[in-house]
PDB file of C-alpha atoms in Angstrom:
ATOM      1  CA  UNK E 151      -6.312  20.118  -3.633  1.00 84.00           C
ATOM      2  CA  UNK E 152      -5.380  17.061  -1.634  1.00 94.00           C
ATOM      3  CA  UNK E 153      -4.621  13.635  -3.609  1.00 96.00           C
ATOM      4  CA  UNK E 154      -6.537  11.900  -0.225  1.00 97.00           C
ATOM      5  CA  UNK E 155      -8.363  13.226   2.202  1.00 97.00           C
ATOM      6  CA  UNK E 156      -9.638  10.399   5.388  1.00 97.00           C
ATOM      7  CA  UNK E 157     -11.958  11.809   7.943  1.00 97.00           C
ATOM      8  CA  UNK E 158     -12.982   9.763  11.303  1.00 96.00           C
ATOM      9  CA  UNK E 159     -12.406   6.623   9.485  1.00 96.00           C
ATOM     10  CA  UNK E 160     -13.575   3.909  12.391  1.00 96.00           C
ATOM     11  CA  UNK E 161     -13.334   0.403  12.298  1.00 95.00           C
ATOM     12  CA  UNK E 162     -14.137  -2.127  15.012  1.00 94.00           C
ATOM     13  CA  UNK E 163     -13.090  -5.529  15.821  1.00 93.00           C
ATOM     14  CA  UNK E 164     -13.753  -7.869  18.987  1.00 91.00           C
ATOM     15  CA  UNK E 165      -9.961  -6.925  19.945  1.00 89.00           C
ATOM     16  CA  UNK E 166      -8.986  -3.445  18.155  1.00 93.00           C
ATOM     17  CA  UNK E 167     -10.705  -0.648  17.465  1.00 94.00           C
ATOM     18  CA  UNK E 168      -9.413   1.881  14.598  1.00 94.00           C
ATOM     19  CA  UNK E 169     -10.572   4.878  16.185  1.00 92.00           C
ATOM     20  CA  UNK E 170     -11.312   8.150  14.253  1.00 94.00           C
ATOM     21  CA  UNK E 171      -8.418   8.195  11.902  1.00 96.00           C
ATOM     22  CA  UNK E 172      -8.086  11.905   9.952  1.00 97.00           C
ATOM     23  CA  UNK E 173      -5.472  12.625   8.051  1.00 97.00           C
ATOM     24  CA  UNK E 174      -4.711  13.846   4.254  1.00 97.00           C
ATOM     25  CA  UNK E 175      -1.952  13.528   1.510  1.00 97.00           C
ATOM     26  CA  UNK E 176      -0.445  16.369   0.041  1.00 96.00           C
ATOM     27  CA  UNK E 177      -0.984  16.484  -4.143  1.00 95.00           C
ATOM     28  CA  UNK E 178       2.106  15.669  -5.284  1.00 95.00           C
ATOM     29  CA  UNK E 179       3.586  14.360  -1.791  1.00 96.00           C
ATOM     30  CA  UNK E 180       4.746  11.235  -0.744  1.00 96.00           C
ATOM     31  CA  UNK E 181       3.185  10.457   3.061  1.00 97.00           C
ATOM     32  CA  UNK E 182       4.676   7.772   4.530  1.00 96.00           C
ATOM     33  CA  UNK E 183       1.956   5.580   7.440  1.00 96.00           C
ATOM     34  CA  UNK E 184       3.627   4.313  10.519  1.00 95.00           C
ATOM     35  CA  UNK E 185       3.472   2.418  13.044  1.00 92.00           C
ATOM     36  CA  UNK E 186       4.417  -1.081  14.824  1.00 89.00           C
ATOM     37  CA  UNK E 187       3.048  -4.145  14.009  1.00 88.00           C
ATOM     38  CA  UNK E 188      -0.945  -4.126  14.532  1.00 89.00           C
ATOM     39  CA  UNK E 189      -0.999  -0.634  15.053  1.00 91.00           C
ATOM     40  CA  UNK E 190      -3.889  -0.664  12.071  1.00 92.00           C
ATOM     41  CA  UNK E 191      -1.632   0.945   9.037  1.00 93.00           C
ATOM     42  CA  UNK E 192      -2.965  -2.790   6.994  1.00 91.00           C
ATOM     43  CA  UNK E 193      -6.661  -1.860   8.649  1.00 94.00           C
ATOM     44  CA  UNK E 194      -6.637   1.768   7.400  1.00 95.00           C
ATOM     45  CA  UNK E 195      -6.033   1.086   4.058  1.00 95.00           C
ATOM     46  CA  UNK E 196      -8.246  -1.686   3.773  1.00 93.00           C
ATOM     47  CA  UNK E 197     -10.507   0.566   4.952  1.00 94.00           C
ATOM     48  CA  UNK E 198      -9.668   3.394   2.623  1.00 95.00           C
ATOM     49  CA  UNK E 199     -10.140   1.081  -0.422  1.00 93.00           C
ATOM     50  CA  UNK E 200     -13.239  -0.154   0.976  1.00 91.00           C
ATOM     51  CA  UNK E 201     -11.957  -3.594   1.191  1.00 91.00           C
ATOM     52  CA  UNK E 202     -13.775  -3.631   4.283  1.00 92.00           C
ATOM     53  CA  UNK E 203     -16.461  -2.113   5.584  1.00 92.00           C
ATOM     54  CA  UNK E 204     -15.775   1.135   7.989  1.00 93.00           C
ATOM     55  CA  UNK E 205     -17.600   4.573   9.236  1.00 94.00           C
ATOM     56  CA  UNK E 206     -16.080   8.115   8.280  1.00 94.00           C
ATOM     57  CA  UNK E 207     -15.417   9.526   5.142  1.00 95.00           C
ATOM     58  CA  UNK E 208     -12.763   9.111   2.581  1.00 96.00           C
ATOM     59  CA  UNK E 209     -11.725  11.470  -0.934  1.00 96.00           C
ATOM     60  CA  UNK E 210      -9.546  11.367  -3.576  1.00 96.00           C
ATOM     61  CA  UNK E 211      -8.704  14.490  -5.193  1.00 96.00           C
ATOM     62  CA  UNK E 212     -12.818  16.115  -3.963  1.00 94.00           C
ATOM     63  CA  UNK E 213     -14.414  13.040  -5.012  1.00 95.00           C
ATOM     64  CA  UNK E 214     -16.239  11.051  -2.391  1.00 95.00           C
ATOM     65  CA  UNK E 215     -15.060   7.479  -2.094  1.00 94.00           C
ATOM     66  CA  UNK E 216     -18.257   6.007  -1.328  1.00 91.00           C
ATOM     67  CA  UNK E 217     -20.784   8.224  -3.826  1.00 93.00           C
ATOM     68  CA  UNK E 218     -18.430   7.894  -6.998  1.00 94.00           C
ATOM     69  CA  UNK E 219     -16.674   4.897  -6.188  1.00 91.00           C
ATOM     70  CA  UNK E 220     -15.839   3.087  -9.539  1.00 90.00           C
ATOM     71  CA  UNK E 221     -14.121   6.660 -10.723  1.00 92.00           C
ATOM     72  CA  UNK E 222     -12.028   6.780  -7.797  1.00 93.00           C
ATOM     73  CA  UNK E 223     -11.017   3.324  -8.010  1.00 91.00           C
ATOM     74  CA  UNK E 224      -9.730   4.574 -11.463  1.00 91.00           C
ATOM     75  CA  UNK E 225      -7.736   7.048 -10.227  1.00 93.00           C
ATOM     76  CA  UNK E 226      -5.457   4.628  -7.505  1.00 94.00           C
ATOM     77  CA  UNK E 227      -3.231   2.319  -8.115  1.00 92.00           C
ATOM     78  CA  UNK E 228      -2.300  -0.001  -5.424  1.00 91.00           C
ATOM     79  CA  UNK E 229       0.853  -1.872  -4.489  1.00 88.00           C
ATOM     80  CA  UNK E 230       1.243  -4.423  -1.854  1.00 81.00           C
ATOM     81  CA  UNK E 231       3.555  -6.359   0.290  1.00 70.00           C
ATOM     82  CA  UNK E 232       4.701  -9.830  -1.545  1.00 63.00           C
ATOM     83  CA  UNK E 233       2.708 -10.553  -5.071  1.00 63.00           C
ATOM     84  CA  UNK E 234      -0.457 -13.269  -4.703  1.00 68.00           C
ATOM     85  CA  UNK E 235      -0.882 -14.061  -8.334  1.00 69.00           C
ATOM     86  CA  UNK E 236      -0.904 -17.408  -9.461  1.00 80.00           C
ATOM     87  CA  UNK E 237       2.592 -18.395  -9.609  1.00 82.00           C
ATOM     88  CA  UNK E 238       2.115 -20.464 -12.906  1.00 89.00           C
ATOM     89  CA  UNK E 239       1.429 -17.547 -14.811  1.00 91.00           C
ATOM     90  CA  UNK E 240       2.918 -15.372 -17.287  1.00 94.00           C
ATOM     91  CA  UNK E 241       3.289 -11.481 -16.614  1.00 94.00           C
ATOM     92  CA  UNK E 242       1.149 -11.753 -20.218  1.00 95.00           C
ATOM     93  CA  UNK E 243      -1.409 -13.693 -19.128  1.00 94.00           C
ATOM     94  CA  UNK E 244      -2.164 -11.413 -15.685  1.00 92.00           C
ATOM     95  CA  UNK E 245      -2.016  -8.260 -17.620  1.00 94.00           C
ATOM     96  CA  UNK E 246      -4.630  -9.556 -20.300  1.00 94.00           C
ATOM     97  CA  UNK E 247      -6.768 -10.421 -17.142  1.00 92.00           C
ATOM     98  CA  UNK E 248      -6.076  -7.037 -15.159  1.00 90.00           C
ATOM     99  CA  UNK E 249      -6.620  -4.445 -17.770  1.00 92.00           C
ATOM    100  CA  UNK E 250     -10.321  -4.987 -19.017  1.00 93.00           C
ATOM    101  CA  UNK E 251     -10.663  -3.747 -15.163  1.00 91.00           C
ATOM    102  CA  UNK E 252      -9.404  -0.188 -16.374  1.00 91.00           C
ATOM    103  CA  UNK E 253     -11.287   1.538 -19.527  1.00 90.00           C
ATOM    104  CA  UNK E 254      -8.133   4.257 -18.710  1.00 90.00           C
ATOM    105  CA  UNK E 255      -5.504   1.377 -19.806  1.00 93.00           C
ATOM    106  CA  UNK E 256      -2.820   2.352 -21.732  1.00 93.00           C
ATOM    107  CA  UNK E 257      -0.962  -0.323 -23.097  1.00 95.00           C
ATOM    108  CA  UNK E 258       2.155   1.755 -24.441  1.00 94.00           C
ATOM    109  CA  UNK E 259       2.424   3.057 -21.191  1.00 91.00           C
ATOM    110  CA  UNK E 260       2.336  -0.613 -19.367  1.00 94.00           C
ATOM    111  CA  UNK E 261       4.991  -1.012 -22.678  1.00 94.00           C
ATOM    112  CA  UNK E 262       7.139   2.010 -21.164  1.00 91.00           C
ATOM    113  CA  UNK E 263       7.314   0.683 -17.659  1.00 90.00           C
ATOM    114  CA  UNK E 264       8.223  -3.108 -18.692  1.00 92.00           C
ATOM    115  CA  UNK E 265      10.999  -1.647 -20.783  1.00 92.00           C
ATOM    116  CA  UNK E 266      12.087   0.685 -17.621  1.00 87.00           C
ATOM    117  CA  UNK E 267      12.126  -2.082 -14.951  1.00 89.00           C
ATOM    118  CA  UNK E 268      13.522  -4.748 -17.540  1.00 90.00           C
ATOM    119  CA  UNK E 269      10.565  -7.022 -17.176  1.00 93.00           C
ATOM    120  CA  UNK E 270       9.872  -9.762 -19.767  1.00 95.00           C
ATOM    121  CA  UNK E 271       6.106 -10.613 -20.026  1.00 94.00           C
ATOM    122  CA  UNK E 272       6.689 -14.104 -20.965  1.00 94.00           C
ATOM    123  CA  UNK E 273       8.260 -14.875 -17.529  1.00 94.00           C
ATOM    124  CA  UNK E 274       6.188 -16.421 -14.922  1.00 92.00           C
ATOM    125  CA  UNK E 275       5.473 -14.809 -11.310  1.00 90.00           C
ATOM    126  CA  UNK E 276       7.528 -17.818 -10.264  1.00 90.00           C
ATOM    127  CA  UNK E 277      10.746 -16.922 -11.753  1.00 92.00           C
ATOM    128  CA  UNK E 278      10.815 -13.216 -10.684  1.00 88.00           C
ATOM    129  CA  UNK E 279      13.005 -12.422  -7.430  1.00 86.00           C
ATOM    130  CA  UNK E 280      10.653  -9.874  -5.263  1.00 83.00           C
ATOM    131  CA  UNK E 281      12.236  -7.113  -6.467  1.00 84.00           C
ATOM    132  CA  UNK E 282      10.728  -7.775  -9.646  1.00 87.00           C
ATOM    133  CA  UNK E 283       7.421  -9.011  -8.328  1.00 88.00           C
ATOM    134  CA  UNK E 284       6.693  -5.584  -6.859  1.00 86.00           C
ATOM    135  CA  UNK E 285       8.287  -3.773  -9.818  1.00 88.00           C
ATOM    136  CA  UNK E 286       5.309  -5.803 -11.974  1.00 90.00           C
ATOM    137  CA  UNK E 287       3.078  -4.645  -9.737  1.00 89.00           C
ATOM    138  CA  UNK E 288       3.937  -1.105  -9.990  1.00 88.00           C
ATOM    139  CA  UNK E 289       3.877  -0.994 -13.771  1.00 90.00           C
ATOM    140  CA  UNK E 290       0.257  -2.654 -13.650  1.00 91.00           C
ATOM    141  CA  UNK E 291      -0.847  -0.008 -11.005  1.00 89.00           C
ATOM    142  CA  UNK E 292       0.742   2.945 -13.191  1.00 87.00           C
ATOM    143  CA  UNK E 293      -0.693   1.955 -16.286  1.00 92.00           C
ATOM    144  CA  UNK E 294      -4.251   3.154 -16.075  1.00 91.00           C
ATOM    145  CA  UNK E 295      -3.292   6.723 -15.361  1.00 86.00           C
ATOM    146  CA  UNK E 296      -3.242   6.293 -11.390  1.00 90.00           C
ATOM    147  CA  UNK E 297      -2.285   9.501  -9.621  1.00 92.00           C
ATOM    148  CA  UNK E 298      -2.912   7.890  -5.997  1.00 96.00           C
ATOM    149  CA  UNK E 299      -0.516   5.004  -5.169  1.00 94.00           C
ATOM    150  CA  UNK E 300      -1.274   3.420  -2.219  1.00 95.00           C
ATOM    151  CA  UNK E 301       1.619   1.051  -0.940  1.00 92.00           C
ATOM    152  CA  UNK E 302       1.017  -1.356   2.209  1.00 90.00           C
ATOM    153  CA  UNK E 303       4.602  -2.754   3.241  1.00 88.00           C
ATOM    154  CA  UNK E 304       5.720  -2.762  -0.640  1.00 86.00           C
ATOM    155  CA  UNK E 305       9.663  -3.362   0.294  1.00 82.00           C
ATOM    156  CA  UNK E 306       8.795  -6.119   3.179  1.00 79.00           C
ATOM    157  CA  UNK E 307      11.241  -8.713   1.930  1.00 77.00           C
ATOM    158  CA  UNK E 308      13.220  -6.900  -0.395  1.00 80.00           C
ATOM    159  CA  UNK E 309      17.191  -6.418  -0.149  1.00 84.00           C
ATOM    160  CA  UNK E 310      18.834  -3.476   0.835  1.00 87.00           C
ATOM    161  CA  UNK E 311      19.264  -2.288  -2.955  1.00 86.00           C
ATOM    162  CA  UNK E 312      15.832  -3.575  -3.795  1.00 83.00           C
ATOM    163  CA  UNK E 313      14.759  -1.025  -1.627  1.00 87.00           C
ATOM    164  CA  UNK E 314      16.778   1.843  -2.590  1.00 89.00           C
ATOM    165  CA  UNK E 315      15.638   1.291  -6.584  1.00 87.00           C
ATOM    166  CA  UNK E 316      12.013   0.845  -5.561  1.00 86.00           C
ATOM    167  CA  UNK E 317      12.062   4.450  -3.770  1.00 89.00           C
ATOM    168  CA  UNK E 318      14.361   5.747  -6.617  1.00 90.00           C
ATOM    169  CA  UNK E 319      11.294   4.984  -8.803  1.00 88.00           C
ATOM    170  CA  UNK E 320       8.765   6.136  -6.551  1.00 91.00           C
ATOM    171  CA  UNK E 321      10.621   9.498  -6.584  1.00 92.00           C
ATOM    172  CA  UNK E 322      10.943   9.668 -10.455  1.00 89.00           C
ATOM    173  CA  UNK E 323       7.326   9.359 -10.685  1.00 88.00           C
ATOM    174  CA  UNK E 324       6.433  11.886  -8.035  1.00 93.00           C
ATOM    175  CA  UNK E 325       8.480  15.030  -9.294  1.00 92.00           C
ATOM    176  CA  UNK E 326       8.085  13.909 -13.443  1.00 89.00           C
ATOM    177  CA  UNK E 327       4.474  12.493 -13.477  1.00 88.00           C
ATOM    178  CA  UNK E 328       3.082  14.199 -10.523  1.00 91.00           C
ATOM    179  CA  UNK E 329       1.984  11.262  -8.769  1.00 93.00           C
ATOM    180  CA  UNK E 330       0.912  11.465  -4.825  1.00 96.00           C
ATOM    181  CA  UNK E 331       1.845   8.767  -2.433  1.00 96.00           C
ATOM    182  CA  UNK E 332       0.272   7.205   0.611  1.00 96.00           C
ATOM    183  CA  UNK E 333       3.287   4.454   1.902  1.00 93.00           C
ATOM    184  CA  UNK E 334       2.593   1.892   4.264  1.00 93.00           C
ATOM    185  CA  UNK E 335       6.056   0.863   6.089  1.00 89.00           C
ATOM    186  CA  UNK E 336       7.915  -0.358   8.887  1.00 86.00           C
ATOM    187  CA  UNK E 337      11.202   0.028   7.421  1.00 88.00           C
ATOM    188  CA  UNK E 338      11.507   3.432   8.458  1.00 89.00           C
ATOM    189  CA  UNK E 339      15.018   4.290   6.602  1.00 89.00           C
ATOM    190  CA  UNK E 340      12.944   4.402   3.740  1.00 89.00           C
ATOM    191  CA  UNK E 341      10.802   7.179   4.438  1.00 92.00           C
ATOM    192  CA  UNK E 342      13.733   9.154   6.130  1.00 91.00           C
ATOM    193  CA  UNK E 343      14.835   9.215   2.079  1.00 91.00           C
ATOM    194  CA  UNK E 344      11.791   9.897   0.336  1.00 93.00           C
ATOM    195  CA  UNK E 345       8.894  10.910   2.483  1.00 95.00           C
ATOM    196  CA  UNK E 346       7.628  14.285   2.972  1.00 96.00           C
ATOM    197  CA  UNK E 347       5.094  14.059   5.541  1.00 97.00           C
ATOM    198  CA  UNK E 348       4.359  11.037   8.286  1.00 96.00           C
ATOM    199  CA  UNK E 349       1.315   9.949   9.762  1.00 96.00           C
ATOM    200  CA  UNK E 350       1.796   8.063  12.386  1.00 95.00           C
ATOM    201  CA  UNK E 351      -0.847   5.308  14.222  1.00 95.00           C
ATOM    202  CA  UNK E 352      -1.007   3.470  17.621  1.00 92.00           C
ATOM    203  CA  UNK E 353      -3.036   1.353  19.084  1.00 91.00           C
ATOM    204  CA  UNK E 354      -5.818   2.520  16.258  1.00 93.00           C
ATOM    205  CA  UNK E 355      -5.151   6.655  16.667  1.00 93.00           C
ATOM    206  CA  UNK E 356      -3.632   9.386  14.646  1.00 95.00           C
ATOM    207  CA  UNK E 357       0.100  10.082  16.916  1.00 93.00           C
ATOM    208  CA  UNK E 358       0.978  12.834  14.293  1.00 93.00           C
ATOM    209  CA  UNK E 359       0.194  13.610  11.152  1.00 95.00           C
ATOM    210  CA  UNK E 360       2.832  16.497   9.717  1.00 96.00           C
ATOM    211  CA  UNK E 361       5.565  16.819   7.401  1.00 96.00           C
ATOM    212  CA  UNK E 362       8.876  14.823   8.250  1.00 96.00           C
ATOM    213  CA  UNK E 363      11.161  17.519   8.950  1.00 95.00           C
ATOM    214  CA  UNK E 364       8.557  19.154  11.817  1.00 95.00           C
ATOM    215  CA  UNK E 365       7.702  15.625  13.389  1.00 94.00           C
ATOM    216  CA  UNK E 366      12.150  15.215  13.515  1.00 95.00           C
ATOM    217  CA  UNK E 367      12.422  18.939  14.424  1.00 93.00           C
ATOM    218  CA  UNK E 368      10.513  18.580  17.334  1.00 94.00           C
ATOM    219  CA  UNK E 369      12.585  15.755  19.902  1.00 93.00           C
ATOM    220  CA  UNK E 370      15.705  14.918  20.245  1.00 93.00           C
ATOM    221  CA  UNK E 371      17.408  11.998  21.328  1.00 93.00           C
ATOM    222  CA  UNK E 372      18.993  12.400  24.613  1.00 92.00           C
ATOM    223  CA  UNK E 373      21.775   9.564  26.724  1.00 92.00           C
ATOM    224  CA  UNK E 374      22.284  10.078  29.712  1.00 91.00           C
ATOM    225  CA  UNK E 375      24.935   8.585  31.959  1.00 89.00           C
ATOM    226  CA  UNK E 376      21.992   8.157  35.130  1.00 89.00           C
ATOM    227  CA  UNK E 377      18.422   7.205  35.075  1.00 91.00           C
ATOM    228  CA  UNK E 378      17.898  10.065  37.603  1.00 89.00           C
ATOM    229  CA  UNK E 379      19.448  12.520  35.058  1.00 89.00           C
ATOM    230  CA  UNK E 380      16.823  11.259  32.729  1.00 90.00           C
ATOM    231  CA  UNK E 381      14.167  11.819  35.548  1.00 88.00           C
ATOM    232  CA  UNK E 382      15.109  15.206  36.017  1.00 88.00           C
ATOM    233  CA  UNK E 383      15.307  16.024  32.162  1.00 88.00           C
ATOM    234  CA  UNK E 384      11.602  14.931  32.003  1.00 89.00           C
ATOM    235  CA  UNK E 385      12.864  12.742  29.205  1.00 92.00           C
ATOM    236  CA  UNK E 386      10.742  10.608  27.375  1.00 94.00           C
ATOM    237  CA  UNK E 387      10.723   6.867  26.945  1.00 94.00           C
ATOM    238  CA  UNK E 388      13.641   6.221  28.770  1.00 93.00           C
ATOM    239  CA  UNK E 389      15.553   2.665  28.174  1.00 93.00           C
ATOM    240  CA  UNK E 390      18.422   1.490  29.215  1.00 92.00           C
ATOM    241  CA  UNK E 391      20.722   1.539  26.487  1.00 90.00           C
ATOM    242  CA  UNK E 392      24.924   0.020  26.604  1.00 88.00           C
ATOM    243  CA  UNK E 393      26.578   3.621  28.286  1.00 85.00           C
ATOM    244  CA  UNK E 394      23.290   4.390  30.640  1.00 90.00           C
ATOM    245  CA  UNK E 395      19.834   5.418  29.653  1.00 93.00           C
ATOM    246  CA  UNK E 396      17.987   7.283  26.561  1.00 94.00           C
ATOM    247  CA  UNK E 397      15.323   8.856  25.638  1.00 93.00           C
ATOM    248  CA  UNK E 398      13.405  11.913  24.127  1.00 94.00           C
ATOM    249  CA  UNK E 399      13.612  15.617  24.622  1.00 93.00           C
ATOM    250  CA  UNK E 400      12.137  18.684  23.313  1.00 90.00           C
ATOM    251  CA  UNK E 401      14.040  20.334  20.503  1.00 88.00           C
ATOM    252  CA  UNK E 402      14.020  23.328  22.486  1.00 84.00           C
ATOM    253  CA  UNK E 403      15.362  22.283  25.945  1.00 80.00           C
ATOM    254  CA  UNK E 404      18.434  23.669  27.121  1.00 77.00           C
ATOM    255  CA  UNK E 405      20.509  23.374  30.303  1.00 71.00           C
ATOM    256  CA  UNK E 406      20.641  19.346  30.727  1.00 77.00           C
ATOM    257  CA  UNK E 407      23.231  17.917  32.850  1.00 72.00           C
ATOM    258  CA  UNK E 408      24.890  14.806  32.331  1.00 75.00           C
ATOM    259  CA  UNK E 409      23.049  14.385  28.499  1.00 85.00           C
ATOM    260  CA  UNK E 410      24.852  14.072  24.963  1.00 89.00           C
ATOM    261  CA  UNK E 411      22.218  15.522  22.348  1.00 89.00           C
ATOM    262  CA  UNK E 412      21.482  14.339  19.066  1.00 89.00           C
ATOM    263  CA  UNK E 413      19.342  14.630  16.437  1.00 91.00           C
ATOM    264  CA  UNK E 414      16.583  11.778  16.682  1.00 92.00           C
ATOM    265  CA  UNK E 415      14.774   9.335  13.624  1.00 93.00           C
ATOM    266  CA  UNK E 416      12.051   8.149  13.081  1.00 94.00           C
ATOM    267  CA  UNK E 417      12.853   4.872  14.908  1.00 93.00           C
ATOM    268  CA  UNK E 418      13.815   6.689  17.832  1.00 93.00           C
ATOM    269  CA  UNK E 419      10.582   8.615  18.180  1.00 94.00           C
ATOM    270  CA  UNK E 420       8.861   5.456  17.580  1.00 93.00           C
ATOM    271  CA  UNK E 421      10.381   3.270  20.089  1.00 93.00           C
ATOM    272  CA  UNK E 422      10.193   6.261  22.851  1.00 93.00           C
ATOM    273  CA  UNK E 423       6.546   7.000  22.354  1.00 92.00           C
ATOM    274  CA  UNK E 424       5.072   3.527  22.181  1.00 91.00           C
ATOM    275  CA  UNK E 425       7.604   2.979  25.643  1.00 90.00           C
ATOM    276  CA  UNK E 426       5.890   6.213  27.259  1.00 88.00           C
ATOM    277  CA  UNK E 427       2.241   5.298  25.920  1.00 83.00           C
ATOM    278  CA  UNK E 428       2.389   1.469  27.461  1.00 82.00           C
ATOM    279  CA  UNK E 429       4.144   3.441  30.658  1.00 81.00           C
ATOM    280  CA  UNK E 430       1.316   5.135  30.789  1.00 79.00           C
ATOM    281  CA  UNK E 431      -1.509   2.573  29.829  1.00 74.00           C
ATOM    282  CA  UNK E 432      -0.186   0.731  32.607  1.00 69.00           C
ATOM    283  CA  UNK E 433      -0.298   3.072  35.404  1.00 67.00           C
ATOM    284  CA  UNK E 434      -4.067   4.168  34.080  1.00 66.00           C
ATOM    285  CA  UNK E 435      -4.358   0.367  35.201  1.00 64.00           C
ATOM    286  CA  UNK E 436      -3.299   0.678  38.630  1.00 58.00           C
TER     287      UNK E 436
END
C-alpha cells in the first residue's frame, strides 16, 4: 500500500496554474519534491493538506483525504521551514496547546523524543538555534503516532551539520519505526543522502516521478571543449561553463567526440532541464 497517493491535484491562481499533479510515496520510502523556486512544491502540499482549496484527489494509506479527513489528519505529521510559534513561549506551554489536537497523543513518546534531541521544555522558542526549532517540531509531529511526515523546506536555514543530523533522524525513523516521507527541498545534497525516489515539478507539472537511482541513471553530464560539439551530441541544456560548454546526455550514448563524461546530480539535471524547457518556451513564442 502507498503511505500517499495524489491524483490530478489542480490548483489555479491569476499567475500559476498547478496543473494535474500525480504522483505517490512508497510505504516506508522517503520521496524527496523538487523543484526551483515557485515551481509549486509549497502549493502542492498546501494543497495536499487541504490548506487550500484544490481539484483531484488525495490518500493516505487507502483513505480518502477529503471523505475521512479528521483520521487522516491523524495519521501526518507535518514539519515546516522556520518555526512560527510565539516566540515568548515555553516548549511546555505549546505542547499543552498542541496535543488536545491529537486523541492518538502519547506523552512518553513526546518524553522519548525530547530526551533524544536534548530539548528542555522549559526553554522558550526564542532561545532555540533552528536546529532545535525544527527538531521541536519533529518531536511534536511524531508524537501522535504519525506515519506520513510531510516536510516543506525543513533544513532552509540550517548549518551544514544541522542538516546532516536532521536527515540522520529522518533515516532512524524510516528503517526502525517505519515511517514514510514526502520532503520538500531545494537543497538537493540532502536528498542525494537519504531519498529514495524524486518527484520533480516545473512550472506546476510532474518532470519525473521515479526512484533516485533511475532519474540519475538516466543522463549524464557531458563538457565539451566546443558549443558545436555539444550541438552535434544533441546535448541538453547546454551552458557555458569555465573549460567550454555542458550539458546532458543519455546514459546510453556512446561515440562523442570532444566530451569528458560523468556521472550527473540532481542539480545538474535540474539546472539542464529548466535551461532546455525556457529554450524551448521561448521559441514556442516566436
Amino acid at each position: 500500500m502507498n503511505a500517499l497517493e495524489v491524483r490530478e491535484l489542480t490548483k489555479v491562481y491569476p499567475e500559476f496554474k498547478l496543473d494535474k499533479v500525480s504522483f505517490c510515496v512508497e510505504q516506508g520510502h522517503i520521496s524527496g519534491l523538487i523543484g526551483r523556486n515557485g515551481a509549486g512544491k509549497s502549493t502542492t502540499i498546501k494543497s495536499i493538506l487541504r490548506l487550500i482549496s484544490a481539484e483531484g484527489n488525495v490518500s493516505v494509506f487507502g483513505k480518502d483525504f477529503l471523505k475521512e479527513e479528521m483520521v487522516v489528519k491523524q495519521m501526518i505529521g507535518y514539519v515546516g521551514g522556520g518555526f512560527r510559534y510565539y516566540p515568548m513561549n515555553t516548549l511546555a506551554a505549546i505542547r499543552k496547546a498542541y496535543a488536545p489536537f491529537y486523541p492518538s497523543w502519547n506523552q512518553s513518546r513526546y518524553e522519548k523524543f525530547l530526551s533524544q534531541f536534548e530539548l528542555i521544555e522549559s526553554k522558550k522558542v526564542k532561545e532555540l538555534s533552528e536546529g532545535m526549532k525544527v527538531k521541536f517540531a519533529l518531536a511534536l509531529a511524531l508524537s501522535h503516532g504519525a506515519k506520513l511526515l510531510i516536510m516543506d523546506e525543513p533544513t532552509s536555514g540550517l548549518d551544514p551539520l544541522s542538516r546532516e543530523e536532521f536527515c540522520d533522524i529522518i533515516l532512524q525513523l524510516v528503517r526502525e519505526e517505519g515511517v514514510s516521507v514526502l520532503f520538500s527541498t531545494h537543497i538537493t545534497s540532502d536528498l542525494m543522502r537519504i531519498a529514495d525516489d524524486i518527484v520533480y515539478i516545473s512550472q506546476g507539472k510532474i518532470i519525473a516521478a521515479c526512484p533516485l537511482k533511475e532519474l540519475l541513471g538516466k543522463y549524464k553530464q557531458a563538457q565539451f571543449s566546443s558549443l558545436a560539439a555539444a550541438t552535434e551530441a544533441n546535448a541538453i541544456g547546454v551552458k557555458p561553463v569555465k573549460d567550454g560548454y555542458e550539458g546532458l546526455v543519455n546514459s546510453n550514448v556512446q561515440g562523442l567526440r570532444d566530451a569528458v563524461i560523468i556521472d550527473t546530480t540532481i542539480d545538474s539535471i535540474m539546472v539542464h532541464l529548466e535551461k532546455a524547457n525556457k529554450e524551448r518556451k521561448y521559441a514556442e513564442s516566436d
